[in-house]
Amino acid sequence: MSSENMTVQEKVDGLNEVLKSMKYCMFTTRSPAGELHARCMTLGSTDEHFKFSFIANNVTFRIDEIEFDGHVNLSFFDPSSTCWVSVAGTAQISNDKETIDSLWKPADEAWFGDLGDGVHTGQVSDPRVCAIQVVPDSIRYWISRHAMPGGTAAHGELVTIPGVEMRVIEGMSTSCKCNH
């Protein structure tokens, strides 16, 4: 089936399936000098409208770059299937305690460290802890199709969810079946 002939729901279902195994992404931002910088980040959660959320340290260049230009790209890859997802979107920084609490995992402490001043403890209450939320403008993903032994090679399929379909997804009562 061609991506052009897929319904929005079929695209959503396919994206949910591909995202199940993806927990890390390369998060790309643009510096004030125009340079693109990518870093690996652990995905905190994905909601039913594919808003991607992360825990981050607000004392980094990444935050400065998002404040300069909120347009970002998230690139996910699963080497076991060769499926990938590319999200072009807009990032926003959040200091909302409820949002941060919902994303926080004990392993996140490793990214902050205790500075020994009683304030910067590396815990969820540390003032360096913030959330980044990325709202997609468009999403492209690749679904690998594996051939049966002795069969013809099957390459895969590129699926595009353009902005107009992202707005349809926002209005759908669908649930993201991701494990995030």
Backbone as CSV, one residue per row, in Angstrom:
resi,resn,N_x,N_y,N_z,CA_x,CA_y,CA_z,C_x,C_y,C_z
1,MET,0.854,-1.180,0.000,0.000,0.000,0.000,0.894,1.235,0.000
2,SER,0.612,2.183,-0.862,1.357,3.429,-0.922,0.908,4.359,0.192
3,SER,1.842,5.137,0.701,1.528,6.113,1.746,0.434,7.067,1.285
4,GLU,0.420,7.373,-0.003,-0.588,8.289,-0.550,-1.991,7.713,-0.445
5,ASN,-2.109,6.391,-0.424,-3.411,5.732,-0.362,-3.815,5.339,1.060
6,MET,-2.972,5.664,2.035,-3.268,5.294,3.420,-4.164,6.339,4.068
7,THR,-5.048,5.881,4.940,-5.852,6.820,5.722,-4.976,7.381,6.844
8,VAL,-5.418,8.469,7.439,-4.686,9.037,8.572,-4.603,8.004,9.692
9,GLN,-5.677,7.274,9.951,-5.662,6.261,11.013,-4.642,5.168,10.714
10,GLU,-4.520,4.745,9.468,-3.518,3.734,9.111,-2.104,4.267,9.350
11,LYS,-1.897,5.542,9.039,-0.586,6.149,9.288,-0.301,6.218,10.785
12,VAL,-1.306,6.586,11.575,-1.166,6.644,13.035,-0.834,5.254,13.574
13,ASP,-1.561,4.247,13.130,-1.321,2.880,13.596,0.093,2.422,13.244
14,GLY,0.534,2.720,12.020,1.888,2.359,11.600,2.945,3.067,12.431
15,LEU,2.726,4.356,12.689,3.677,5.115,13.499,3.729,4.576,14.925
16,ASN,2.584,4.268,15.499,2.556,3.658,16.837,3.377,2.377,16.863
17,GLU,3.218,1.558,15.843,3.929,0.285,15.778,5.440,0.508,15.691
18,VAL,5.864,1.436,14.851,7.289,1.708,14.678,7.893,2.302,15.953
19,LEU,7.168,3.197,16.616,7.693,3.872,17.806,7.811,2.966,19.029
20,LYS,7.124,1.834,19.026,7.126,0.942,20.197,8.533,0.600,20.673
21,SER,9.436,0.369,19.747,10.780,-0.089,20.115,11.796,1.047,20.207
22,MET,11.363,2.276,20.036,12.304,3.397,19.986,12.239,4.229,21.262
23,LYS,13.344,4.244,21.994,13.386,4.947,23.273,14.366,6.120,23.259
24,TYR,15.218,6.178,22.248,16.232,7.226,22.157,16.133,7.903,20.796
25,CYS,16.502,9.169,20.773,16.521,9.870,19.494,17.699,10.823,19.453
26,MET,18.040,11.253,18.250,18.963,12.362,18.067,18.081,13.602,17.979
27,PHE,18.310,14.534,18.881,17.515,15.750,19.017,18.351,16.881,18.420
28,THR,17.913,17.438,17.293,18.694,18.437,16.563,18.109,19.826,16.732
29,THR,18.991,20.777,17.074,18.619,22.180,17.234,19.516,23.028,16.332
30,ARG,19.158,24.309,16.202,19.955,25.246,15.408,20.529,26.310,16.342
31,SER,21.829,26.571,16.206,22.490,27.583,17.031,22.245,28.974,16.446
32,PRO,22.506,30.025,17.222,22.384,31.383,16.681,23.290,31.622,15.468
33,ALA,24.383,30.847,15.345,25.278,30.969,14.188,24.764,30.176,12.990
34,GLY,23.646,29.472,13.155,23.062,28.699,12.061,23.525,27.261,11.989
35,GLU,24.405,26.848,12.891,24.897,25.474,12.891,23.843,24.535,13.469
36,LEU,23.786,23.325,12.928,22.890,22.302,13.460,23.660,21.458,14.466
37,HIS,23.066,21.242,15.634,23.686,20.426,16.674,22.711,19.331,17.089
38,ALA,23.211,18.095,17.134,22.375,16.963,17.540,22.982,16.309,18.766
39,ARG,22.103,15.796,19.617,22.539,15.049,20.778,21.510,13.958,21.055
40,CYS,21.997,12.857,21.631,21.104,11.746,21.940,20.307,12.081,23.198
41,MET,19.014,11.826,23.147,18.155,12.053,24.311,17.215,10.869,24.485
42,THR,16.884,10.599,25.733,15.924,9.550,26.066,14.526,10.137,25.997
43,LEU,13.661,9.488,25.271,12.280,9.945,25.158,11.557,9.720,26.475
44,GLY,10.942,10.777,27.000,10.181,10.662,28.243,8.799,10.106,28.000
45,SER,8.098,10.681,27.014,6.755,10.196,26.697,6.324,10.719,25.339
46,THR,5.288,10.089,24.823,4.624,10.519,23.596,3.137,10.450,23.876
47,ASP,2.415,11.537,23.601,0.978,11.486,23.865,0.212,11.050,22.618
48,GLU,-1.106,11.033,22.723,-1.951,10.528,21.637,-1.894,11.382,20.379
49,HIS,-1.367,12.605,20.491,-1.228,13.473,19.316,0.223,13.537,18.860
50,PHE,1.034,12.625,19.384,2.454,12.525,19.059,3.235,13.758,19.481
51,LYS,2.873,14.340,20.626,3.713,15.366,21.243,4.772,14.600,22.035
52,PHE,6.030,14.864,21.736,7.154,14.158,22.334,7.701,14.988,23.494
53,SER,7.932,14.347,24.645,8.388,15.065,25.836,9.667,14.447,26.381
54,PHE,10.528,15.313,26.912,11.837,14.921,27.410,12.139,15.653,28.711
55,ILE,12.936,15.036,29.570,13.534,15.714,30.724,14.865,16.283,30.238
56,ALA,15.184,17.512,30.672,16.432,18.138,30.230,17.011,19.017,31.330
57,ASN,18.275,19.344,31.158,18.980,20.265,32.041,18.875,21.653,31.415
58,ASN,18.332,22.621,32.156,18.117,23.950,31.580,19.379,24.812,31.557
59,VAL,20.514,24.239,31.952,21.781,24.964,31.907,22.657,24.329,30.819
60,THR,22.128,24.301,29.595,22.860,23.714,28.474,22.638,24.550,27.222
61,PHE,23.533,24.343,26.243,23.377,25.023,24.959,22.072,24.630,24.280
62,ARG,21.633,23.399,24.495,20.393,22.922,23.878,19.230,23.856,24.210
63,ILE,19.127,24.278,25.460,18.036,25.163,25.875,18.196,26.529,25.224
64,ASP,19.427,27.052,25.209,19.683,28.333,24.543,19.285,28.267,23.071
65,GLU,19.610,27.157,22.418,19.298,27.018,20.993,17.795,26.914,20.758
66,ILE,17.080,26.219,21.622,15.622,26.136,21.483,14.994,27.504,21.696
67,GLU,15.507,28.256,22.661,14.978,29.605,22.888,15.269,30.518,21.702
68,PHE,16.398,30.292,21.013,16.739,31.068,19.821,15.838,30.696,18.649
69,ASP,15.680,29.393,18.421,14.876,28.898,17.297,14.252,27.575,17.730
70,GLY,12.955,27.580,17.948,12.259,26.399,18.441,12.077,25.288,17.426
71,HIS,12.448,25.515,16.163,12.313,24.462,15.154,13.386,23.404,15.385
72,VAL,12.953,22.165,15.566,13.865,21.069,15.876,13.537,19.858,15.010
73,ASN,14.435,18.880,15.057,14.182,17.597,14.422,14.525,16.502,15.412
74,LEU,13.672,15.498,15.476,13.911,14.302,16.277,14.090,13.144,15.309
75,SER,15.195,12.413,15.428,15.463,11.273,14.547,15.590,10.014,15.388
76,PHE,14.709,9.061,15.139,14.704,7.781,15.838,15.130,6.692,14.860
77,PHE,15.803,5.643,15.363,16.212,4.534,14.509,16.203,3.252,15.318
78,ASP,15.685,2.195,14.725,15.703,0.871,15.341,16.592,-0.019,14.478
79,PRO,17.820,-0.311,14.917,18.724,-1.105,14.088,18.249,-2.537,13.857
80,SER,17.426,-3.068,14.739,16.974,-4.450,14.559,15.989,-4.589,13.403
81,SER,15.249,-3.525,13.112,14.277,-3.590,12.016,14.641,-2.666,10.861
82,THR,15.565,-1.752,11.077,15.951,-0.659,10.177,14.818,0.336,9.931
83,CYS,13.801,0.314,10.785,12.748,1.331,10.710,13.281,2.621,11.330
84,TRP,12.808,3.754,10.831,13.204,5.038,11.405,12.037,6.007,11.385
85,VAL,12.161,7.063,12.213,11.146,8.112,12.299,11.879,9.449,12.326
86,SER,11.393,10.407,11.550,11.926,11.769,11.551,10.779,12.720,11.848
87,VAL,10.929,13.491,12.927,9.891,14.424,13.362,10.414,15.845,13.188
88,ALA,9.765,16.635,12.346,10.056,18.064,12.242,9.018,18.763,13.097
89,GLY,9.477,19.543,14.073,8.508,20.148,14.971,9.025,21.392,15.652
90,THR,8.230,21.849,16.593,8.548,23.040,17.365,8.666,22.648,18.831
91,ALA,9.790,23.036,19.435,10.058,22.695,20.835,9.729,23.862,21.744
92,GLN,9.236,23.518,22.921,8.977,24.504,23.965,9.550,23.972,25.268
93,ILE,10.088,24.888,26.060,10.627,24.542,27.366,9.511,24.712,28.391
94,SER,9.403,23.754,29.303,8.391,23.834,30.354,9.049,23.631,31.716
95,ASN,8.674,24.475,32.658,9.103,24.316,34.045,7.938,23.876,34.925
96,ASP,6.858,23.418,34.280,5.662,22.989,34.989,5.973,21.749,35.837
97,LYS,5.788,21.877,37.152,6.124,20.794,38.081,5.365,19.508,37.775
98,GLU,4.084,19.629,37.439,3.284,18.436,37.144,3.828,17.708,35.911
99,THR,4.192,18.469,34.888,4.759,17.869,33.675,6.077,17.175,33.995
100,ILE,6.946,17.868,34.715,8.249,17.298,35.069,8.067,16.039,35.914
101,ASP,7.193,16.101,36.915,6.942,14.931,37.770,6.451,13.735,36.959
102,SER,5.617,13.994,35.950,5.068,12.889,35.156,6.130,12.237,34.266
103,LEU,7.174,12.980,33.918,8.224,12.456,33.039,9.409,11.868,33.801
104,TRP,9.608,12.320,35.033,10.810,11.989,35.792,10.922,10.500,36.074
105,LYS,12.135,9.976,35.866,12.468,8.595,36.219,13.720,8.649,37.096
106,PRO,13.871,7.754,38.055,15.050,7.780,38.928,16.380,7.830,38.159
107,ALA,16.444,7.193,37.009,17.683,7.196,36.216,18.048,8.593,35.714
108,ASP,17.080,9.516,35.685,17.360,10.879,35.216,18.358,11.598,36.118
109,GLU,18.455,11.177,37.379,19.392,11.809,38.312,20.819,11.788,37.777
110,ALA,21.164,10.752,37.033,22.527,10.614,36.516,22.926,11.773,35.607
111,TRP,21.962,12.425,34.996,22.259,13.515,34.056,22.444,14.857,34.750
112,PHE,22.190,14.917,36.035,22.262,16.191,36.749,23.367,16.217,37.798
113,GLY,23.441,15.213,38.636,24.451,15.171,39.684,24.158,16.144,40.817
114,ASP,24.607,15.788,41.986,24.436,16.619,43.179,25.629,17.565,43.268
115,LEU,25.366,18.879,43.218,26.442,19.866,43.295,26.864,20.154,44.731
116,GLY,26.184,19.540,45.711,26.571,19.664,47.105,26.184,20.974,47.766
117,ASP,25.310,21.743,47.139,24.903,23.031,47.727,23.531,22.968,48.388
118,GLY,22.923,21.777,48.424,21.609,21.616,49.032,20.460,22.039,48.135
119,VAL,20.751,22.672,47.017,19.714,23.123,46.076,19.781,22.304,44.791
120,HIS,20.965,22.201,44.230,21.180,21.473,42.976,21.539,20.027,43.315
121,THR,20.514,19.265,43.696,20.686,17.916,44.241,20.637,16.809,43.195
122,GLY,20.255,17.151,41.972,20.089,16.120,40.958,18.765,15.397,41.065
123,GLN,17.929,15.814,41.995,16.602,15.222,42.187,15.585,15.966,41.317
124,VAL,14.370,15.474,41.270,13.314,16.074,40.459,13.057,17.535,40.842
125,SER,13.332,17.911,42.085,13.101,19.287,42.544,14.259,20.238,42.217
126,ASP,15.329,19.731,41.656,16.494,20.544,41.280,16.053,21.621,40.285
127,PRO,16.423,22.898,40.507,15.982,23.963,39.600,16.542,23.853,38.183
128,ARG,17.534,22.986,37.972,18.056,22.779,36.612,17.148,21.888,35.778
129,VAL,16.245,21.163,36.410,15.391,20.203,35.708,14.249,20.934,35.011
130,CYS,14.096,20.654,33.726,12.970,21.192,32.963,12.478,20.102,32.013
131,ALA,11.402,20.392,31.339,10.873,19.483,30.321,10.950,20.187,28.977
132,ILE,11.180,19.417,27.943,11.089,19.915,26.572,9.943,19.161,25.930
133,GLN,9.044,19.903,25.306,7.923,19.286,24.604,8.001,19.684,23.138
134,VAL,7.939,18.695,22.263,8.031,18.925,20.825,6.692,18.585,20.189
135,VAL,6.100,19.596,19.559,4.844,19.416,18.827,5.212,19.257,17.353
136,PRO,4.864,18.124,16.738,5.254,17.882,15.353,4.541,18.796,14.359
137,ASP,5.311,19.263,13.380,4.736,19.931,12.212,4.485,18.891,11.125
138,SER,5.383,17.919,11.035,5.216,16.793,10.112,6.073,15.638,10.615
139,ILE,5.700,14.441,10.196,6.438,13.237,10.585,6.615,12.375,9.345
140,ARG,7.822,11.853,9.187,8.092,10.860,8.144,8.650,9.634,8.839
141,TYR,8.225,8.481,8.363,8.793,7.262,8.937,8.916,6.193,7.877
142,TRP,9.862,5.286,8.110,10.176,4.208,7.191,9.814,2.894,7.850
143,ILE,9.001,2.128,7.154,8.643,0.787,7.608,9.391,-0.190,6.725
144,SER,10.276,-0.976,7.319,11.030,-1.962,6.553,10.150,-3.156,6.251
145,ARG,10.289,-3.657,5.074,9.577,-4.868,4.658,10.632,-5.926,4.380
146,HIS,10.617,-6.969,5.157,11.614,-8.020,4.999,11.068,-9.111,4.093
147,ALA,11.895,-9.524,3.140,11.498,-10.594,2.222,11.634,-11.950,2.907
148,MET,10.824,-12.869,2.498,10.937,-14.241,2.978,12.161,-14.861,2.311
149,PRO,12.831,-15.797,2.986,13.979,-16.453,2.353,13.586,-17.015,0.990
150,GLY,14.403,-16.729,0.009,14.130,-17.193,-1.347,13.191,-16.281,-2.111
151,GLY,12.661,-15.254,-1.442,11.733,-14.333,-2.096,12.455,-13.116,-2.653
152,THR,11.698,-12.274,-3.288,12.230,-11.034,-3.841,12.494,-10.046,-2.711
153,ALA,13.580,-9.314,-2.839,13.909,-8.312,-1.818,12.773,-7.303,-1.698
154,ALA,12.416,-7.009,-0.477,11.380,-6.010,-0.208,12.043,-4.886,0.575
155,HIS,12.025,-3.709,0.016,12.769,-2.606,0.607,12.048,-1.993,1.799
156,GLY,10.896,-1.486,1.610,10.172,-0.817,2.677,9.280,0.264,2.115
157,GLU,8.761,1.065,3.014,7.812,2.089,2.599,8.018,3.353,3.414
158,LEU,8.112,4.477,2.713,8.192,5.776,3.361,6.774,6.289,3.561
159,VAL,6.452,6.640,4.799,5.131,7.176,5.123,5.323,8.609,5.589
160,THR,4.550,9.519,5.024,4.623,10.927,5.393,3.303,11.356,6.014
161,ILE,3.402,12.020,7.153,2.230,12.623,7.795,2.464,14.133,7.749
162,PRO,1.930,14.801,6.732,2.162,16.247,6.591,1.381,17.051,7.629
163,GLY,1.661,18.345,7.673,1.031,19.230,8.646,-0.475,19.156,8.663
164,VAL,-1.089,19.095,7.490,-2.553,19.056,7.438,-3.081,17.795,8.126
165,GLU,-2.385,16.678,7.983,-2.806,15.443,8.644,-2.466,15.469,10.134
166,MET,-1.393,16.185,10.519,-1.094,16.331,11.948,-2.249,17.051,12.642
167,ARG,-2.838,18.023,11.970,-3.980,18.740,12.555,-5.198,17.821,12.660
168,VAL,-5.358,16.893,11.719,-6.442,15.911,11.807,-6.210,15.008,13.019
169,ILE,-4.952,14.589,13.226,-4.625,13.728,14.367,-4.949,14.434,15.673
170,GLU,-4.682,15.745,15.748,-4.997,16.498,16.963,-6.480,16.399,17.305
171,GLY,-7.335,16.286,16.292,-8.772,16.209,16.520,-9.291,14.798,16.706
172,MET,-8.433,13.803,16.460,-8.862,12.408,16.592,-8.827,11.981,18.047
173,SER,-9.713,11.104,18.409,-9.657,10.507,19.749,-8.973,9.162,19.605
174,THR,-7.668,9.230,19.369,-6.863,8.029,19.215,-5.955,7.920,20.426
175,SER,-5.486,6.770,20.696,-4.535,6.663,21.798,-3.230,6.130,21.253
176,CYS,-2.163,6.794,21.655,-0.833,6.355,21.268,-0.538,5.061,22.016
177,LYS,-0.139,4.053,21.291,0.132,2.755,21.904,1.621,2.576,22.152
178,CYS,2.336,3.703,22.253,3.771,3.648,22.475,4.060,3.208,23.903
179,ASN,5.218,2.642,24.108,5.623,2.208,25.448,6.423,3.294,26.146
180,HIS,6.009,4.532,26.030,6.761,5.642,26.646,5.910,6.288,27.700
